[in-house]
mmCIF file of C-alpha atoms in Angstrom:
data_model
loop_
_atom_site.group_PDB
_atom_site.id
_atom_site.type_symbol
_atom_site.label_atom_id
_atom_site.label_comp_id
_atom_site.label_asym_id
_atom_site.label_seq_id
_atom_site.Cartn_x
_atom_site.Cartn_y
_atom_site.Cartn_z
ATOM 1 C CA UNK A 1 0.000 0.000 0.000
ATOM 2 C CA UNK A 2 1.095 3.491 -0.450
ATOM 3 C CA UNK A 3 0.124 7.165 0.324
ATOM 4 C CA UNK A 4 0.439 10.028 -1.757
ATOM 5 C CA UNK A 5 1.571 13.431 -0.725
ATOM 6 C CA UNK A 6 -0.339 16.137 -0.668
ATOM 7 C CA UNK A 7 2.402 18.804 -0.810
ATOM 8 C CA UNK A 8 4.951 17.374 -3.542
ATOM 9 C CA UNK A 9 2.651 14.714 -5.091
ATOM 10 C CA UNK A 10 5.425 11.745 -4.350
ATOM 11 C CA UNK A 11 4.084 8.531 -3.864
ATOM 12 C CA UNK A 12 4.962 6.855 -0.722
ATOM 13 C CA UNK A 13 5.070 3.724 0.631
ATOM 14 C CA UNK A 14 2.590 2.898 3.473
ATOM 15 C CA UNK A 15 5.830 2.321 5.633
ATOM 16 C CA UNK A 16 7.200 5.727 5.712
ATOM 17 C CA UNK A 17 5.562 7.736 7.986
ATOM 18 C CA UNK A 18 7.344 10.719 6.207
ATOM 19 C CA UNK A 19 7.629 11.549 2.584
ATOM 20 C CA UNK A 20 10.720 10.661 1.417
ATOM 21 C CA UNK A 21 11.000 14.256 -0.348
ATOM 22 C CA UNK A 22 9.814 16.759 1.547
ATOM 23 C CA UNK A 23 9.057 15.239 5.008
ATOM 24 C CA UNK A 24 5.622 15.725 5.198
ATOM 25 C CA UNK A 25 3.785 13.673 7.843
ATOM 26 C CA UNK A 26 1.752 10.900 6.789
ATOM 27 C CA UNK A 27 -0.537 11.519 10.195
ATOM 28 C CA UNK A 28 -0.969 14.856 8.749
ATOM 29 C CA UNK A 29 -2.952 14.227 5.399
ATOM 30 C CA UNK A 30 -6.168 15.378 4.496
ATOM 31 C CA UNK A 31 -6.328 17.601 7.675
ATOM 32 C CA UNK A 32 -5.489 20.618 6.410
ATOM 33 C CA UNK A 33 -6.782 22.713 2.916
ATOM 34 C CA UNK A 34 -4.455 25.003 2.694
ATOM 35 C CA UNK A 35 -1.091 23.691 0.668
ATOM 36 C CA UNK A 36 1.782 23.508 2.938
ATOM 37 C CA UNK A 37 4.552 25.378 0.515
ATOM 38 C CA UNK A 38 2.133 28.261 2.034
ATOM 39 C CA UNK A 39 2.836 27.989 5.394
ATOM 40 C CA UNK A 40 6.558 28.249 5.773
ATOM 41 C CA UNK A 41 7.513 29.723 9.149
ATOM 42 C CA UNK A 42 10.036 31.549 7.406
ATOM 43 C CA UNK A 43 7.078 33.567 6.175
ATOM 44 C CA UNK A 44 5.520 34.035 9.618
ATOM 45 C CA UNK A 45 8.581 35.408 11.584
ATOM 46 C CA UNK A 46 10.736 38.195 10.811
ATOM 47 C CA UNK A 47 13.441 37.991 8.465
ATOM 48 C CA UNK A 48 16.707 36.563 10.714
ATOM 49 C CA UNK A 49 19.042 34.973 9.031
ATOM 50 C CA UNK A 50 18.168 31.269 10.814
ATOM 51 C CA UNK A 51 21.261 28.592 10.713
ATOM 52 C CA UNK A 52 20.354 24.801 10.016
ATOM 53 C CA UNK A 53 21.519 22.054 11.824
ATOM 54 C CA UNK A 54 20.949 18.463 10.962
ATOM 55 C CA UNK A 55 20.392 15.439 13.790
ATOM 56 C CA UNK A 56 21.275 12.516 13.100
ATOM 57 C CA UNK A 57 23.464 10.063 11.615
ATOM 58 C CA UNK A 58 23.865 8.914 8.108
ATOM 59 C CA UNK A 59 23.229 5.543 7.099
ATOM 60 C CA UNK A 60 24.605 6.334 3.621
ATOM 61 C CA UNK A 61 23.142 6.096 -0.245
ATOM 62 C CA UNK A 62 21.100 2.674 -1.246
ATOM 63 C CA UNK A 63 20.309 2.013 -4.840
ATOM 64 C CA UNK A 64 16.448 0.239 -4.850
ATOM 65 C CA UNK A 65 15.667 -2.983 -6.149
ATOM 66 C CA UNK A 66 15.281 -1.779 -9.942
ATOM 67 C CA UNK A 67 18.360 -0.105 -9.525
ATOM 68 C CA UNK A 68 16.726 3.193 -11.291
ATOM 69 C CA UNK A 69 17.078 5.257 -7.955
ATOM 70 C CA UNK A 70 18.707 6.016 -5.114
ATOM 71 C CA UNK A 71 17.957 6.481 -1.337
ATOM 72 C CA UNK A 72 19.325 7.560 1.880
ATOM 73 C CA UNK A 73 18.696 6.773 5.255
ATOM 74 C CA UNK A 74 18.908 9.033 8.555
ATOM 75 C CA UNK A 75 19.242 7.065 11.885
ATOM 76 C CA UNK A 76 17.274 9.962 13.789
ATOM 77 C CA UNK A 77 17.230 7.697 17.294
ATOM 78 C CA UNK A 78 18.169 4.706 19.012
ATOM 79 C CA UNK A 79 17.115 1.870 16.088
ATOM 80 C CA UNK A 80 15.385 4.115 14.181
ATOM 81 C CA UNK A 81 15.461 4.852 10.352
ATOM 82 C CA UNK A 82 14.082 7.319 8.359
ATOM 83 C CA UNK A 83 14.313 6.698 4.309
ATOM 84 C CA UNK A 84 15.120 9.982 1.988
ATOM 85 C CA UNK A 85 15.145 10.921 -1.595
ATOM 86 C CA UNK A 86 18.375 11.479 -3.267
ATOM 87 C CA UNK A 87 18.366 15.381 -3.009
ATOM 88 C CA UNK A 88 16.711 15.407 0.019
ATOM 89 C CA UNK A 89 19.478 13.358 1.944
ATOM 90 C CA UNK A 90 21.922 15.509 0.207
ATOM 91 C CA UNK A 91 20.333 18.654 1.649
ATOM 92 C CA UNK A 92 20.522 16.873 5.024
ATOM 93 C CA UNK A 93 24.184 15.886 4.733
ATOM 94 C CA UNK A 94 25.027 19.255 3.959
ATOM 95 C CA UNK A 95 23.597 20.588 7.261
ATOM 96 C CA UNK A 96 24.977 18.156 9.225
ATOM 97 C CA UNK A 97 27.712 21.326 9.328
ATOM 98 C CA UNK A 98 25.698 24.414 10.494
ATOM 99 C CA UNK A 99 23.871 26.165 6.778
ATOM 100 C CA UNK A 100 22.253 29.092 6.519
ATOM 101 C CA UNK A 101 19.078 28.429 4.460
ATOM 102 C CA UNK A 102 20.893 30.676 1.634
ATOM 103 C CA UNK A 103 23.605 27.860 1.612
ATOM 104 C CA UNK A 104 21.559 25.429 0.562
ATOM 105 C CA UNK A 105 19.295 27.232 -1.403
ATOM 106 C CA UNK A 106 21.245 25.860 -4.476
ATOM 107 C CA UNK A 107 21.641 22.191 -3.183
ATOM 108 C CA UNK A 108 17.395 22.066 -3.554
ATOM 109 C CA UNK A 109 15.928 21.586 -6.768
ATOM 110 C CA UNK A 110 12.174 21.102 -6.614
ATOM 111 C CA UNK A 111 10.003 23.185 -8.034
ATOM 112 C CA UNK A 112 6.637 22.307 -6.155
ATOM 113 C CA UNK A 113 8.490 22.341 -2.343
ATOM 114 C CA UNK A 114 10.350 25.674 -1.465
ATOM 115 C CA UNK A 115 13.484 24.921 0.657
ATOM 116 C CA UNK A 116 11.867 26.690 3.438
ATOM 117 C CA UNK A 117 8.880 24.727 4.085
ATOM 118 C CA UNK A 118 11.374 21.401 3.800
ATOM 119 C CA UNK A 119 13.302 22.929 6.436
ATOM 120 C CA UNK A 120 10.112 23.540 8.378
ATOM 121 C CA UNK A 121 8.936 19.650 7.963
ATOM 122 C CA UNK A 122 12.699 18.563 8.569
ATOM 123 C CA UNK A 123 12.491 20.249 11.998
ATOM 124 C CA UNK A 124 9.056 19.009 13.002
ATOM 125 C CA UNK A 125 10.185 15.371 11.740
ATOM 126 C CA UNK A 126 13.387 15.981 14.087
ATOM 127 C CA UNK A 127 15.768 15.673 11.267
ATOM 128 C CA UNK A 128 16.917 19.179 12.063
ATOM 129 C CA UNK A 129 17.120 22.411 14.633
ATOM 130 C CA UNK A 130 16.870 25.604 13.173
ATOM 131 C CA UNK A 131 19.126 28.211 15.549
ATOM 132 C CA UNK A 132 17.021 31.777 15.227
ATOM 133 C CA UNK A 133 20.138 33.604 17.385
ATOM 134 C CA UNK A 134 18.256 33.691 20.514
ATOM 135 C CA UNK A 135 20.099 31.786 23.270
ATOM 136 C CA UNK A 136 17.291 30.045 25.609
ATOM 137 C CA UNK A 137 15.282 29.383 21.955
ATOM 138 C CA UNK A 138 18.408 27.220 20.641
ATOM 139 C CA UNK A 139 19.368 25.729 24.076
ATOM 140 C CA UNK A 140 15.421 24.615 24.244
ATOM 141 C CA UNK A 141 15.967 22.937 20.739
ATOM 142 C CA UNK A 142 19.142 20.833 21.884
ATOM 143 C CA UNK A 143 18.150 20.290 24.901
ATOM 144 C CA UNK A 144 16.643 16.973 24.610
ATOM 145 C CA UNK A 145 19.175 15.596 22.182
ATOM 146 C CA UNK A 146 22.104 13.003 22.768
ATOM 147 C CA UNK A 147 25.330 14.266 21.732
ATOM 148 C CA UNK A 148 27.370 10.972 20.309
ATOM 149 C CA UNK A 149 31.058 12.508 19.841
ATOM 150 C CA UNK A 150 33.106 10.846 17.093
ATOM 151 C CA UNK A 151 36.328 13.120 17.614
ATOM 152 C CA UNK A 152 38.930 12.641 20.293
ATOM 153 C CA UNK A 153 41.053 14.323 22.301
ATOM 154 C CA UNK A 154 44.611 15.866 20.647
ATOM 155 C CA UNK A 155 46.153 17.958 23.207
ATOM 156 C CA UNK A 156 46.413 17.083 27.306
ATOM 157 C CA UNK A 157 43.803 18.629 29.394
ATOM 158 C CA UNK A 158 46.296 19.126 32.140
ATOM 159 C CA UNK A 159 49.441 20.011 29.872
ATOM 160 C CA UNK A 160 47.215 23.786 29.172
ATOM 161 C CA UNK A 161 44.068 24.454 31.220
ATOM 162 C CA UNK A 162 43.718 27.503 29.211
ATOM 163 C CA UNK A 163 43.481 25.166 25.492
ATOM 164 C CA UNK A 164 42.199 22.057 24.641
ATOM 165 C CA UNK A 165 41.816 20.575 21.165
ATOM 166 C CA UNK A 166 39.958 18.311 19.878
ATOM 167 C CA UNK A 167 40.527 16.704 16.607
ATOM 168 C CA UNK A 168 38.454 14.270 14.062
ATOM 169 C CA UNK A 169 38.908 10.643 13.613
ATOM 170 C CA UNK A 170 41.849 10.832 11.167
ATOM 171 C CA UNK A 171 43.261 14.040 12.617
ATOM 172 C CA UNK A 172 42.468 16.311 9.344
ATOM 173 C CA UNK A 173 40.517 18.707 11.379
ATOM 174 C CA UNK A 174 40.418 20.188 15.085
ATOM 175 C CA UNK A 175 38.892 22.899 16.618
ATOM 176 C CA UNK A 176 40.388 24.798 20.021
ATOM 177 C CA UNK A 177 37.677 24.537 23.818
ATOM 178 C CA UNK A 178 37.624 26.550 26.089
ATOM 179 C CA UNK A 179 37.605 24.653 29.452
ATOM 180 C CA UNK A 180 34.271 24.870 30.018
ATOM 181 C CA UNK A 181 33.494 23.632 26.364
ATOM 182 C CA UNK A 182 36.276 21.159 27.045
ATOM 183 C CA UNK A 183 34.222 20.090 30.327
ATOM 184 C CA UNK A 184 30.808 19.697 28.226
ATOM 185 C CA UNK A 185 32.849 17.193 25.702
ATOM 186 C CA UNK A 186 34.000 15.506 27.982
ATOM 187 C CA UNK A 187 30.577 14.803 28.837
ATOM 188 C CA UNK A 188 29.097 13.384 26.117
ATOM 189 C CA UNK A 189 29.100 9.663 27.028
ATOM 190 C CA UNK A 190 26.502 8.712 24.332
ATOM 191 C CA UNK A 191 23.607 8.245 26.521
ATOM 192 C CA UNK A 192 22.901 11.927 28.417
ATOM 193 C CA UNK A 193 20.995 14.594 26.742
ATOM 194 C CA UNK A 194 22.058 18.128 26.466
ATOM 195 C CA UNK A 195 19.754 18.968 29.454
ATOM 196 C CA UNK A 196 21.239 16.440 31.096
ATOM 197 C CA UNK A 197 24.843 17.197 30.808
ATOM 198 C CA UNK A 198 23.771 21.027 31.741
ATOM 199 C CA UNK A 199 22.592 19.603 35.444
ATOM 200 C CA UNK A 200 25.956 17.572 35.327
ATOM 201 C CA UNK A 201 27.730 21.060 34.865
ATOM 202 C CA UNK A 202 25.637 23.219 37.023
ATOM 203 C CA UNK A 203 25.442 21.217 39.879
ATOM 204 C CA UNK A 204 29.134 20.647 39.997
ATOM 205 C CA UNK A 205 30.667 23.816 39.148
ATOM 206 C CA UNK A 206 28.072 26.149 39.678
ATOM 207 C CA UNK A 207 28.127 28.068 37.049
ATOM 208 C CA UNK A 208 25.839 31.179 35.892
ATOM 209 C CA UNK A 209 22.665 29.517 34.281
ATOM 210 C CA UNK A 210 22.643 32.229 31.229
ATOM 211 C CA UNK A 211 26.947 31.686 30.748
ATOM 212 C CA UNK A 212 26.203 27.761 30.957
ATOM 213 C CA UNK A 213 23.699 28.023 28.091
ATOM 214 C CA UNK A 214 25.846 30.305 25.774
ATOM 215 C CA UNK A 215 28.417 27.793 25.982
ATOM 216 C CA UNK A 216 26.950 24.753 25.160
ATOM 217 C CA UNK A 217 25.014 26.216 22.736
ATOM 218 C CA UNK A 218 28.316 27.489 20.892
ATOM 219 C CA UNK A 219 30.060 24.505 21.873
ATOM 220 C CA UNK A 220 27.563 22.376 19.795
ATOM 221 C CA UNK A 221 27.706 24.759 17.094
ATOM 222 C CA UNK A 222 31.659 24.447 16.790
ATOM 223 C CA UNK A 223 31.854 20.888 17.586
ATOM 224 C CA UNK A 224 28.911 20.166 14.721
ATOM 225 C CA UNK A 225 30.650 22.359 12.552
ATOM 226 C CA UNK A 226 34.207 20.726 13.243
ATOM 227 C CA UNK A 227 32.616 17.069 12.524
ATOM 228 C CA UNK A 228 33.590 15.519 15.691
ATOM 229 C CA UNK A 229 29.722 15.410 16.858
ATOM 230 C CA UNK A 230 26.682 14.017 15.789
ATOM 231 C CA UNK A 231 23.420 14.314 17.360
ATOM 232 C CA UNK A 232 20.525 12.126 18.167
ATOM 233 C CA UNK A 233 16.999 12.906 18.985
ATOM 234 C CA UNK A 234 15.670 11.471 22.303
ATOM 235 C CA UNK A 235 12.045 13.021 22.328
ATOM 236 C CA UNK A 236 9.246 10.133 22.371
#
């Protein structure tokens, strides 16, 4: 069995409980009449320049059975999968560093979706966070996700207390933490959320609430954008 789309028209299989294109809801059809590509956010707030942010991990790029297309898939939480167009995937790979929606305005070529309102049903499937600038808005959006680092640690903690780096995998990039940010990292154990970790911090060092959320919110930001994090959504 399949569904059909009301925004883009793509035929779905009954399976997918988003559209593998433009991430409508399935639970969603038929209870709205107005088109969705009307109701962008984007068009509701006023014009800040947001920055995207994918969550996730990537399963990689599948051919199908008839070999004619391909797929990719999005683990989004623990054992769960979410299938994705060609171009769509691509859109979300390239935010897995932090975009601003003009970045990938190129990267998105359908005609009937505007990259806005995929942006809008990426966030509401939790494939993304979209930062607006404001500091207890884009904690609130991390907040319930599980940070799964994939970096380690290149310089000694105790060798500097005043710089710690962090580098990927294979050592071709790292990026410089503070020792708060370092303490955050350090953190990340693969099964606490963001909130989580914050309590961790709080309660231990006592730190200023509003100092404790500008830091892990730009620690996440640098660590995404460095590639030695990936994040998973936790909500139910």
């Amino acid at each position: 069995m399949t569904w059909r789309c009301p925004v883009c028209d793509k035929e779905n299989d009954d399976s997918n409980e988003f559209c593998i294109v433009c991430l409508f809801e399935k639970s969603n059809v038929g209870k709205s009449s107005v088109p969705v590509n009307k109701l962008s956010q984007s068009e509701k707030e006023p014009n800040r320049e947001k920055v995207i942010i994918s969550v996730g991990i990537p399963r990689g790029l599948l051919i199908n059975d008839d070999k004619s297309s391909f797929f990719g898939y999005v683990l989004t939480k623990r054992e769960e999968v979410i299938q994705l167009e060609k171009n769509t995937y691509e859109v979300w790979m390239q935010a897995l560093r932090p975009q601003k929606m003009k970045d990938l305005s190129s990267m998105w070529q359908n005609d009937k979706v505007p990259l806005e309102t995929l942006i809008d049903n990426m966030e509401r499937a939790g494939l993304v966070v979209v930062f607006s600038g404001s500091v207890d808005d884009d904690y609130m959006k991390i907040s319930k996700l599980i940070p799964i680092p994939i970096g380690m640690t290149w310089s000694s903690y105790e060798k500097d207390l005043d710089e710690v780096i962090i580098a990927s995998a294979e050592g071709a990039e790292k990026v410089v933490l503070s020792p708060p940010a370092y303490i955050f990292w350090a953190l990340c154990d693969y099964k606490s959320t963001i909130s989580e970790i914050y309590n961790k911090i709080e309660s231990t060092y006592k730190l200023e609430s509003s100092l404790l959320k500008i830091t892990i919110v730009e620690t996440f930001r640098l660590l995404m954008d460095t590639r030695v994090l990936f994040a998973l959504n936790n909500t139910k």
